[in-house]
XYZ file of C-alpha atoms in Angstrom:
655
model
C 44.708 173.975 103.112
C 44.346 174.783 106.835
C 45.639 178.308 106.243
C 43.160 178.827 103.387
C 40.306 177.598 105.594
C 41.437 179.959 108.364
C 41.478 182.812 105.860
C 37.972 182.052 104.550
C 36.656 181.424 108.056
C 38.084 184.745 109.270
C 36.420 186.592 106.380
C 33.118 184.821 107.107
C 33.425 185.834 110.765
C 34.189 189.411 109.717
C 31.046 189.591 107.561
C 28.937 188.031 110.323
C 30.366 190.385 112.956
C 29.574 193.456 110.855
C 26.077 192.134 110.140
C 25.314 191.510 113.831
C 26.777 194.871 114.860
C 24.882 196.753 112.150
C 21.546 195.075 112.919
C 21.973 195.682 116.659
C 22.683 199.373 116.121
C 19.679 199.707 113.822
C 17.447 198.025 116.409
C 18.742 200.319 119.153
C 18.081 203.359 116.985
C 14.690 201.986 115.920
C 12.426 204.233 113.864
C 14.526 207.269 114.814
C 16.846 206.403 111.923
C 13.997 206.923 109.499
C 13.036 210.230 111.072
C 16.671 211.322 111.269
C 16.979 210.841 107.524
C 13.769 212.763 106.921
C 14.417 215.618 109.359
C 18.094 216.274 108.586
C 17.952 216.396 104.785
C 16.669 219.949 104.442
C 19.596 220.821 102.144
C 22.371 218.981 100.324
C 24.983 219.618 103.041
C 22.809 218.398 105.880
C 21.899 215.410 103.695
C 25.545 214.468 103.263
C 26.149 214.888 107.002
C 23.095 212.765 107.771
C 24.214 209.962 105.450
C 27.702 209.967 106.977
C 26.421 209.983 110.577
C 23.875 207.226 110.000
C 26.456 205.065 108.225
C 28.971 205.578 111.036
C 26.203 204.630 113.495
C 25.113 201.438 111.749
C 28.567 200.631 110.306
C 27.148 199.737 106.922
C 26.885 201.966 103.868
C 24.792 199.220 102.272
C 22.257 199.459 105.122
C 22.060 203.255 104.796
C 21.818 203.126 101.011
C 19.163 200.399 100.960
C 17.249 202.280 103.678
C 17.457 205.468 101.603
C 16.248 203.689 98.466
C 13.308 202.262 100.420
C 12.367 205.742 101.675
C 12.469 207.088 98.131
C 10.288 204.138 97.124
C 7.801 205.163 99.809
C 8.050 208.818 98.685
C 9.349 209.860 102.116
C 12.548 211.285 100.618
C 12.937 213.138 97.338
C 15.510 212.019 94.798
C 17.811 214.984 95.506
C 17.645 214.274 99.250
C 18.492 210.618 98.614
C 21.499 211.522 96.454
C 22.961 213.703 99.198
C 22.396 210.955 101.799
C 24.118 208.387 99.572
C 27.099 210.716 99.140
C 27.357 210.962 102.912
C 27.053 207.187 103.260
C 30.128 206.783 101.060
C 32.084 208.991 103.470
C 30.716 207.273 106.568
C 31.674 203.816 105.361
C 35.371 204.765 105.344
C 35.357 204.357 109.130
C 35.220 200.584 108.576
C 38.517 200.748 106.682
C 40.127 202.622 109.577
C 38.861 200.023 112.071
C 40.310 197.250 109.916
C 43.572 199.132 109.535
C 43.800 199.378 113.316
C 43.067 195.658 113.554
C 46.023 194.892 111.291
C 48.279 197.289 113.186
C 47.636 196.389 116.822
C 46.985 193.196 118.733
C 43.376 193.854 119.683
C 42.230 190.259 120.042
C 42.672 190.421 123.835
C 39.962 193.083 123.991
C 37.299 190.783 122.599
C 37.121 188.345 125.519
C 35.702 190.789 128.104
C 33.397 192.154 125.382
C 32.108 188.628 124.686
C 31.497 188.114 128.420
C 29.638 191.400 128.921
C 27.667 190.805 125.725
C 26.389 187.359 126.725
C 25.433 188.647 130.188
C 23.394 191.498 128.666
C 21.733 189.128 126.195
C 20.765 186.706 128.942
C 19.421 189.474 131.179
C 17.299 190.619 128.235
C 16.892 194.229 129.333
C 19.806 195.471 127.207
C 19.797 192.715 124.618
C 20.586 194.974 121.667
C 23.648 196.363 123.460
C 24.743 192.768 124.039
C 24.209 191.955 120.365
C 26.304 194.990 119.440
C 29.139 193.888 121.719
C 28.988 190.396 120.228
C 29.116 191.828 116.710
C 32.071 194.125 117.348
C 33.856 191.324 119.216
C 33.475 189.005 116.226
C 34.673 191.846 113.979
C 37.809 192.536 116.034
C 38.522 188.845 116.560
C 38.263 188.167 112.825
C 40.650 191.048 112.104
C 43.168 189.568 114.518
C 42.760 186.177 112.852
C 43.216 187.725 109.399
C 46.378 189.474 110.564
C 47.749 186.233 112.013
C 46.735 184.207 108.946
C 48.377 186.738 106.660
C 51.672 186.340 108.510
C 51.342 182.545 108.378
C 50.692 182.662 104.634
C 53.913 184.683 104.141
C 52.895 185.330 100.551
C 55.978 187.475 99.944
C 58.125 184.327 100.312
C 55.917 182.181 98.112
C 57.649 182.060 94.745
C 54.520 181.077 92.847
C 52.501 183.960 94.306
C 55.346 186.422 93.793
C 55.812 185.303 90.198
C 52.054 185.558 89.539
C 51.686 189.107 90.806
C 55.055 190.115 89.374
C 53.712 189.257 85.952
C 51.524 192.351 86.290
C 53.300 195.650 85.732
C 52.323 197.844 88.699
C 53.084 200.957 86.701
C 50.776 200.002 83.849
C 47.254 201.367 83.417
C 46.159 198.028 82.012
C 47.103 196.354 85.310
C 45.267 199.014 87.300
C 42.158 198.565 85.167
C 42.359 194.773 85.535
C 42.600 194.942 89.327
C 39.784 197.496 89.397
C 37.602 195.061 87.445
C 38.583 192.184 89.751
C 37.680 194.275 92.805
C 34.280 195.188 91.364
C 33.446 191.594 90.387
C 34.525 190.104 93.720
C 32.553 192.723 95.674
C 29.468 191.992 93.562
C 29.840 188.280 94.321
C 30.626 188.630 98.039
C 28.092 191.463 98.524
C 30.449 192.943 101.119
C 32.978 195.671 100.404
C 34.241 195.227 103.973
C 35.271 191.632 103.273
C 37.116 192.646 100.100
C 38.785 195.519 101.930
C 40.045 193.013 104.513
C 41.411 190.712 101.777
C 43.094 193.693 100.097
C 44.776 194.643 103.357
C 45.985 191.044 103.825
C 47.477 191.007 100.329
C 49.141 194.408 100.758
C 50.444 193.813 104.281
C 52.021 190.480 103.265
C 53.708 192.021 100.242
C 51.788 189.943 97.713
C 50.594 193.018 95.806
C 51.814 196.575 95.533
C 50.040 199.584 96.982
C 48.992 200.567 93.432
C 47.291 197.221 92.862
C 45.692 197.365 96.318
C 44.221 200.814 95.677
C 42.931 199.629 92.295
C 41.084 196.847 94.119
C 39.627 199.428 96.560
C 38.384 201.496 93.610
C 36.716 198.405 92.160
C 35.121 197.707 95.538
C 33.557 201.191 95.471
C 31.822 200.343 92.194
C 30.911 196.776 93.194
C 29.235 197.893 96.419
C 26.650 199.889 94.443
C 25.134 196.585 93.327
C 23.486 196.197 96.738
C 21.394 199.337 96.281
C 20.599 198.520 92.659
C 19.421 195.037 93.629
C 17.237 196.558 96.357
C 15.738 198.907 93.760
C 14.866 196.249 91.180
C 11.349 195.819 92.535
C 11.019 199.454 93.607
C 9.483 202.425 91.836
C 11.095 204.737 89.295
C 12.418 207.242 91.839
C 14.040 204.485 93.901
C 15.741 203.025 90.833
C 17.013 206.500 90.019
C 18.457 206.848 93.527
C 20.326 203.567 93.130
C 21.562 204.621 89.687
C 22.798 207.929 91.163
C 24.871 205.887 93.633
C 26.496 204.002 90.760
C 27.155 207.157 88.691
C 28.622 208.927 91.719
C 31.176 206.177 92.302
C 31.934 205.704 88.597
C 32.640 209.419 88.250
C 35.020 209.233 91.197
C 36.859 206.270 89.719
C 37.231 208.067 86.371
C 38.891 211.187 87.783
C 41.130 209.101 90.070
C 42.248 207.000 87.094
C 43.218 210.167 85.238
C 45.361 211.291 88.180
C 46.048 207.800 89.493
C 49.792 207.626 90.052
C 50.305 211.219 91.310
C 47.266 210.870 93.583
C 48.405 207.532 95.056
C 51.937 208.843 95.630
C 50.456 211.838 97.456
C 48.453 209.509 99.708
C 51.563 207.425 100.359
C 53.559 210.508 101.356
C 50.782 211.529 103.758
C 51.157 208.245 105.687
C 54.933 208.185 105.364
C 55.427 205.586 102.605
C 58.016 205.799 99.858
C 56.519 203.771 97.017
C 59.979 203.405 95.427
C 61.269 201.504 98.463
C 60.720 197.754 98.749
C 60.941 197.639 102.557
C 57.650 199.123 103.740
C 56.002 198.741 107.159
C 52.889 196.544 106.540
C 50.900 198.623 109.034
C 51.549 201.752 106.993
C 50.226 200.019 103.884
C 46.875 199.312 105.542
C 46.722 202.934 106.714
C 47.489 204.039 103.160
C 44.477 202.049 101.894
C 42.216 203.590 104.569
C 43.554 207.068 103.811
C 42.955 206.626 100.084
C 39.428 205.332 100.733
C 38.581 208.392 102.836
C 40.274 210.902 100.509
C 38.589 209.387 97.458
C 35.062 209.690 98.913
C 35.543 213.087 100.577
C 37.026 214.684 97.449
C 34.446 213.027 95.191
C 31.598 214.306 97.364
C 33.141 217.799 97.477
C 33.326 217.859 93.688
C 29.767 216.636 93.080
C 27.792 218.165 95.943
C 27.216 221.304 93.892
C 25.923 219.284 90.955
C 23.185 217.262 92.658
C 20.425 218.875 90.498
C 22.378 218.008 87.344
C 22.989 214.451 88.595
C 19.268 214.189 89.320
C 18.429 215.274 85.763
C 20.930 212.786 84.346
C 19.461 209.779 86.176
C 15.967 210.938 85.179
C 17.075 210.824 81.551
C 18.633 207.396 81.978
C 15.631 205.935 83.829
C 12.498 207.418 82.328
C 9.176 207.188 84.126
C 6.348 205.288 82.521
C 3.259 207.156 81.415
C 1.102 204.839 83.480
C 3.408 205.059 86.471
C 1.482 206.841 89.178
C 3.610 205.683 92.073
C 5.355 209.068 92.278
C 2.072 210.605 93.417
C 2.525 209.045 96.809
C 4.884 211.447 98.487
C 4.780 213.970 101.269
C 4.327 217.146 99.229
C 3.991 219.809 101.895
C 5.905 218.401 104.855
C 9.629 218.672 104.413
C 12.274 217.674 106.940
C 12.109 219.410 110.303
C 9.348 221.215 112.171
C 8.760 224.879 111.402
C 9.140 227.277 114.297
C 5.466 228.299 114.189
C 3.256 225.366 115.258
C 0.215 226.922 113.595
C 1.983 226.853 110.206
C 3.106 223.294 110.901
C -0.528 222.313 111.460
C -1.437 223.981 108.154
C 1.260 221.955 106.373
C -0.097 218.762 107.897
C -3.668 219.673 106.894
C -2.541 220.143 103.285
C -0.893 216.741 103.463
C -4.167 215.232 104.723
C -6.006 216.791 101.774
C -3.475 215.106 99.514
C -3.971 211.837 101.448
C -7.743 211.997 100.930
C -7.369 212.538 97.203
C -5.065 209.537 96.970
C -7.650 207.370 98.718
C -10.347 208.413 96.245
C -7.946 207.607 93.412
C -7.343 204.213 95.036
C -11.097 203.576 95.088
C -11.193 204.436 91.372
C -8.528 201.760 90.808
C -10.788 199.310 92.673
C -13.693 200.213 90.383
C -11.438 199.710 87.357
C -10.349 196.344 88.743
C -13.984 195.241 89.059
C -14.669 195.702 85.342
C -11.298 194.360 84.126
C -11.520 191.057 82.293
C -7.961 190.739 80.949
C -5.944 188.562 83.335
C -2.635 190.431 82.948
C -4.286 193.826 83.316
C -6.123 192.547 86.393
C -2.819 191.461 87.932
C -1.182 194.848 87.250
C -4.115 196.760 88.708
C -4.195 194.532 91.797
C -0.468 195.118 92.375
C -0.965 198.884 92.054
C -3.773 198.759 94.611
C -1.601 196.704 96.958
C 1.287 199.149 96.564
C -1.065 202.054 97.186
C -2.263 200.404 100.398
C 1.350 200.061 101.559
C 1.939 203.728 100.762
C -1.168 204.731 102.718
C 0.275 202.981 105.777
C 3.512 204.939 105.419
C 1.687 208.228 104.844
C -0.284 207.685 108.050
C 2.910 206.932 109.994
C 4.829 209.939 108.680
C 2.010 212.482 109.049
C 1.267 211.068 112.508
C 4.922 211.382 113.531
C 4.987 214.965 112.275
C 1.809 215.863 114.177
C 3.211 214.185 117.279
C 6.312 216.376 117.074
C 4.178 219.495 116.607
C 2.057 218.430 119.587
C 5.121 218.515 121.844
C 5.306 222.313 121.478
C 3.364 224.791 123.598
C 0.031 225.058 121.814
C -3.323 226.680 122.280
C -6.260 224.491 123.266
C -7.787 224.972 119.813
C -4.598 223.843 118.067
C -4.361 220.818 120.341
C -7.937 219.956 119.394
C -7.049 220.355 115.704
C -4.135 217.958 116.068
C -6.301 215.359 117.820
C -8.857 215.653 115.019
C -6.171 215.348 112.349
C -4.697 212.253 113.969
C -8.138 210.653 113.787
C -8.515 211.742 110.154
C -5.285 210.059 109.015
C -6.206 206.901 110.929
C -9.599 206.732 109.195
C -8.051 207.574 105.798
C -5.633 204.682 106.229
C -8.638 202.470 107.061
C -10.209 203.536 103.763
C -7.070 202.233 102.052
C -7.340 198.950 103.971
C -10.993 198.639 102.961
C -10.206 199.302 99.291
C -7.529 196.608 99.361
C -10.012 194.210 100.995
C -12.399 194.865 98.105
C -9.573 194.132 95.663
C -8.926 190.794 97.397
C -12.634 189.931 97.181
C -12.534 190.692 93.451
C -9.464 188.506 93.067
C -11.376 185.702 94.780
C -14.245 186.302 92.367
C -11.868 186.088 89.399
C -9.974 183.010 90.645
C -13.225 181.116 91.270
C -14.640 182.291 87.907
C -17.759 183.748 89.527
C -20.044 185.824 87.316
C -22.708 188.136 88.733
C -26.127 188.369 87.122
C -27.513 191.700 85.933
C -29.241 192.508 89.249
C -26.054 191.828 91.230
C -24.032 194.030 88.867
C -26.578 196.816 89.311
C -26.410 196.505 93.097
C -22.616 196.660 93.156
C -22.566 199.701 90.894
C -25.125 201.425 93.136
C -22.886 200.904 96.153
C -19.805 202.034 94.213
C -21.621 205.196 93.166
C -22.652 206.033 96.729
C -19.149 205.438 98.121
C -17.709 207.618 95.357
C -20.170 210.370 96.284
C -19.133 210.068 99.925
C -15.426 210.325 99.015
C -16.040 213.353 96.806
C -17.894 215.124 99.591
C -15.210 214.126 102.110
C -12.480 215.667 99.962
C -14.504 218.853 99.522
C -14.694 219.158 103.303
C -10.996 218.378 103.809
C -9.940 221.012 101.266
C -12.436 223.726 102.292
C -12.904 225.899 105.358
C -14.554 223.894 108.103
C -16.885 226.734 109.082
C -18.457 226.827 105.616
C -19.772 223.245 105.665
C -22.058 221.050 107.709
C -22.374 217.300 108.004
C -25.885 217.031 106.528
C -25.055 215.860 103.007
C -22.411 213.394 104.231
C -24.900 211.892 106.685
C -27.503 211.585 103.962
C -25.056 209.723 101.726
C -23.988 207.519 104.641
C -27.614 206.693 105.415
C -28.140 205.860 101.756
C -25.150 203.511 101.869
C -26.550 201.781 104.950
C -30.001 201.517 103.434
C -28.654 200.165 100.148
C -26.540 197.642 102.071
C -29.545 196.393 104.060
C -31.744 196.141 100.973
C -29.126 194.310 98.895
C -28.262 191.914 101.694
C -31.903 191.003 102.213
C -32.358 190.624 98.458
C -29.258 188.411 98.351
C -30.602 186.158 101.129
C -33.920 185.775 99.306
C -32.134 184.869 96.063
C -30.001 182.273 97.837
C -33.124 180.754 99.383
C -34.720 180.577 95.936
C -31.500 179.226 94.326
C -31.376 182.108 91.835
C -27.567 181.756 91.915
C -24.975 179.697 93.770
C -23.707 180.096 97.317
C -20.231 181.191 96.155
C -21.696 183.990 94.085
C -23.925 185.119 96.953
C -21.042 185.112 99.442
C -18.745 187.190 97.233
C -21.592 189.611 96.509
C -22.413 189.957 100.214
C -18.747 190.477 101.161
C -18.324 193.160 98.514
C -21.438 195.035 99.629
C -20.375 194.816 103.295
C -16.921 196.169 102.501
C -18.451 199.115 100.634
C -20.558 199.883 103.703
C -17.436 199.723 105.917
C -15.749 202.179 103.601
C -18.709 204.498 104.045
C -18.288 204.291 107.827
C -14.623 205.277 107.608
C -15.498 208.170 105.293
C -18.154 209.601 107.605
C -15.685 209.279 110.489
C -13.219 211.458 108.558
C -15.979 213.992 107.934
C -17.020 213.997 111.590
C -13.462 214.579 112.661
C -12.883 217.329 110.102
C -16.048 219.216 111.073
C -15.609 218.238 114.724
C -19.231 217.174 114.646
C -20.836 214.380 116.610
C -23.413 212.266 114.867
C -26.214 211.491 117.271
C -28.950 210.802 114.810
C -30.145 210.259 111.265
C -30.556 212.878 108.555
C -32.509 212.761 105.328
C -32.711 216.037 103.445
C -34.527 218.300 105.931
C -35.590 215.480 108.276
C -33.425 215.097 111.395
C -33.837 212.331 113.969
C -31.953 212.814 117.239
C -31.479 209.267 118.508
C -30.368 210.466 121.952
C -33.413 212.557 122.786
C -35.645 210.581 120.389
C -36.992 213.714 118.770
C -37.730 214.581 115.130
C -37.290 217.908 113.394
C -38.376 218.861 109.879
C -36.579 221.761 108.173
C -35.245 222.837 111.556
C -38.613 222.752 113.380
C -39.278 220.136 116.054
C -42.334 217.991 115.286
C -44.158 215.907 117.890
C -43.956 212.136 117.187
C -45.344 209.445 119.432
C -43.202 206.389 120.167
C -44.700 204.232 117.395
C -44.393 206.953 114.756
C -40.814 207.653 115.835
C -39.799 203.969 115.588
C -41.463 203.596 112.191
C -39.762 206.677 110.740
C -36.405 205.641 112.217
C -36.726 202.163 110.666
C -37.540 203.597 107.248
C -34.719 206.172 107.295
C -32.134 203.635 108.459
C -33.163 201.246 105.681
C -34.087 203.490 102.809
C -35.028 201.568 99.680
C -36.069 198.477 101.646
C -39.714 197.487 101.149
C -41.434 196.375 104.379
C -44.719 194.506 104.249
C -47.403 195.382 106.784
C -46.808 192.047 108.527
C -43.059 192.791 108.867
C -43.794 196.231 110.308
C -46.304 194.809 112.798
C -43.770 192.235 113.996
C -40.918 194.787 114.190
C -42.595 197.831 115.748
C -45.488 196.634 117.885
C -45.075 194.417 120.975
C -46.479 190.891 120.827
C -49.046 191.587 123.522
C -50.619 194.514 121.646
C -53.580 193.686 119.394
C -53.116 195.476 116.052
C -53.869 194.823 112.387
C -52.773 195.984 108.955
C -54.994 199.068 109.163
C -53.013 200.197 112.216
C -49.925 200.394 110.018
C -51.746 202.423 107.356
C -53.037 204.915 109.942
C -49.560 205.516 111.365
C -48.058 205.913 107.885
C -50.688 208.564 107.088
C -49.832 210.463 110.305
C -46.118 210.358 109.535
C -46.710 211.709 106.034
C -48.608 214.677 107.455
C -45.823 215.438 109.957
C -43.043 215.315 107.351
C -45.296 217.097 104.846
C -42.552 218.555 102.543
C -41.089 215.049 102.164
C -44.304 213.007 102.326
C -43.894 211.751 98.751
C -40.637 210.049 99.744
C -42.595 207.581 101.901
C -43.780 205.327 99.105
C -46.694 202.897 99.067
C -46.155 199.644 97.154
C -49.651 198.239 96.415
C -49.918 194.702 97.644
C -46.353 194.772 99.048
C -46.002 197.442 101.711
C -44.018 200.637 102.247
C -40.495 201.963 101.708
C -38.618 205.240 101.997
C -37.111 206.685 98.834
C -33.325 206.638 98.583
C -31.476 209.823 97.724
């Protein structure tokens, strides 16, 4: 019982050591791992090399594969890139088998004590904590290997009649036995979720003589299939492309197992001869058996990759046939379409690629807003839930798009650039930040709508009309924004965008005031008024982010208010009409500014007197009428837009 506990404890320590070591290496590498995968997968060969290098670095093919699946899910890697990375990960993971083989061959436990000491010192100091974590992880790994080696000798399975009789009942030269051990290896790896742990157990069984080299290699083959479960589990909640990447991992390993089974006995005997083992001899050095397993593991994955690397497009088509995309599945839209791994040699072309990606980003944000509008009118609970999840996923993708485009622009910015190109990059960095904020705002609106649904709040007809007005204005702003992003900057000005933005602000002010009045008069409940107000405010925020994108794209600075041909410069406090400066006194200027900032809002004469004129100035309602008449004369082409409401007051017409 003690020996069994030592065996299980050693395996647990092995798994923990590899986990700590892998996590420490990933933390040390940080986000560079993600960018390494993206930048080094320009072709299938570099993809394989990247997968192998990353897996060697983090000592976990599962970590590399899951990371790759997540990047495909975020549309940061294409399916063909992911397949090549996964092939490389299968090669890189063979290093673990060689480390274990060395652990069974040499007494390396004495090396762990100084490593433990240095590791704890680094962890306590804090400055190099991740290095300390790595040393702790590799120390646990090596210590557990030493314990497994010692436990295997103590078990002396070759002298245990019951064990010998059990394994002797299986004919090592039979395909049925090989298939059975392959199945056992796959099942145990699926359960343990660690091919490294099963590889260690296989080495213990082989080195103690409990099983033959043929049975041990069959277990290793099963482990190669079982380890694909990790990626497939990670892809369960992912998008179609990610599930295809995980399926490609499974098909790749299954194909390898099939061709090895066809050539099983000749292939294994060849591996044995390479490491100096005569499989017909009973007396075999246990160390050589562990090296034979490591050699087979490496040869299997290298040869399998060499055979399939030329058929990645065909493998991609096969997994696409197996896992078909849904007609309503729009997740694949969220990918970097123009930026591919690496920076082009010409920075100007790199900037053009990034600008195309920003155009794509802007279109995605308008599509996201359309999903929000669809969510607002959805009454079916299940459909509401699906739409909300799509909006949430889109918001996550917008975060990743901002990060990846920003990283790309940062790399371009490190080159020697002209002042104009540097200015372009600064503007583009602001654009992607504001576009991501649009995504955040859309998701906030979706959460408000979910609150409305959960609390069973119904808007009256006037509230519905107000919301649709705001939606329409925001949609106009997004449409104009995307026109500007896709077109030549020199061919556009900011006028129309400013007019729409002013309309959004004016509509917001009018609806908020109307909402307050309705709450005071108990037209509807407080909950309904709060949700309505929050939704209107979020629409106005979205408008702010949109105009910020436009400003950045046109490299224009808003210092005033525009309405058709009327321009108010709020810095110099001047007014121009159709490009001609018109003299306004202070009172006229403040009145016009108030009306343009709050278009659609009706102000009574009393409200205007209280807002515009100081308390110590004696004025009356006629004073307001006189100033309105003067303003109409000065903005003569647009005089009809300043509307009189008999008995109520004045307002400025919305666009």
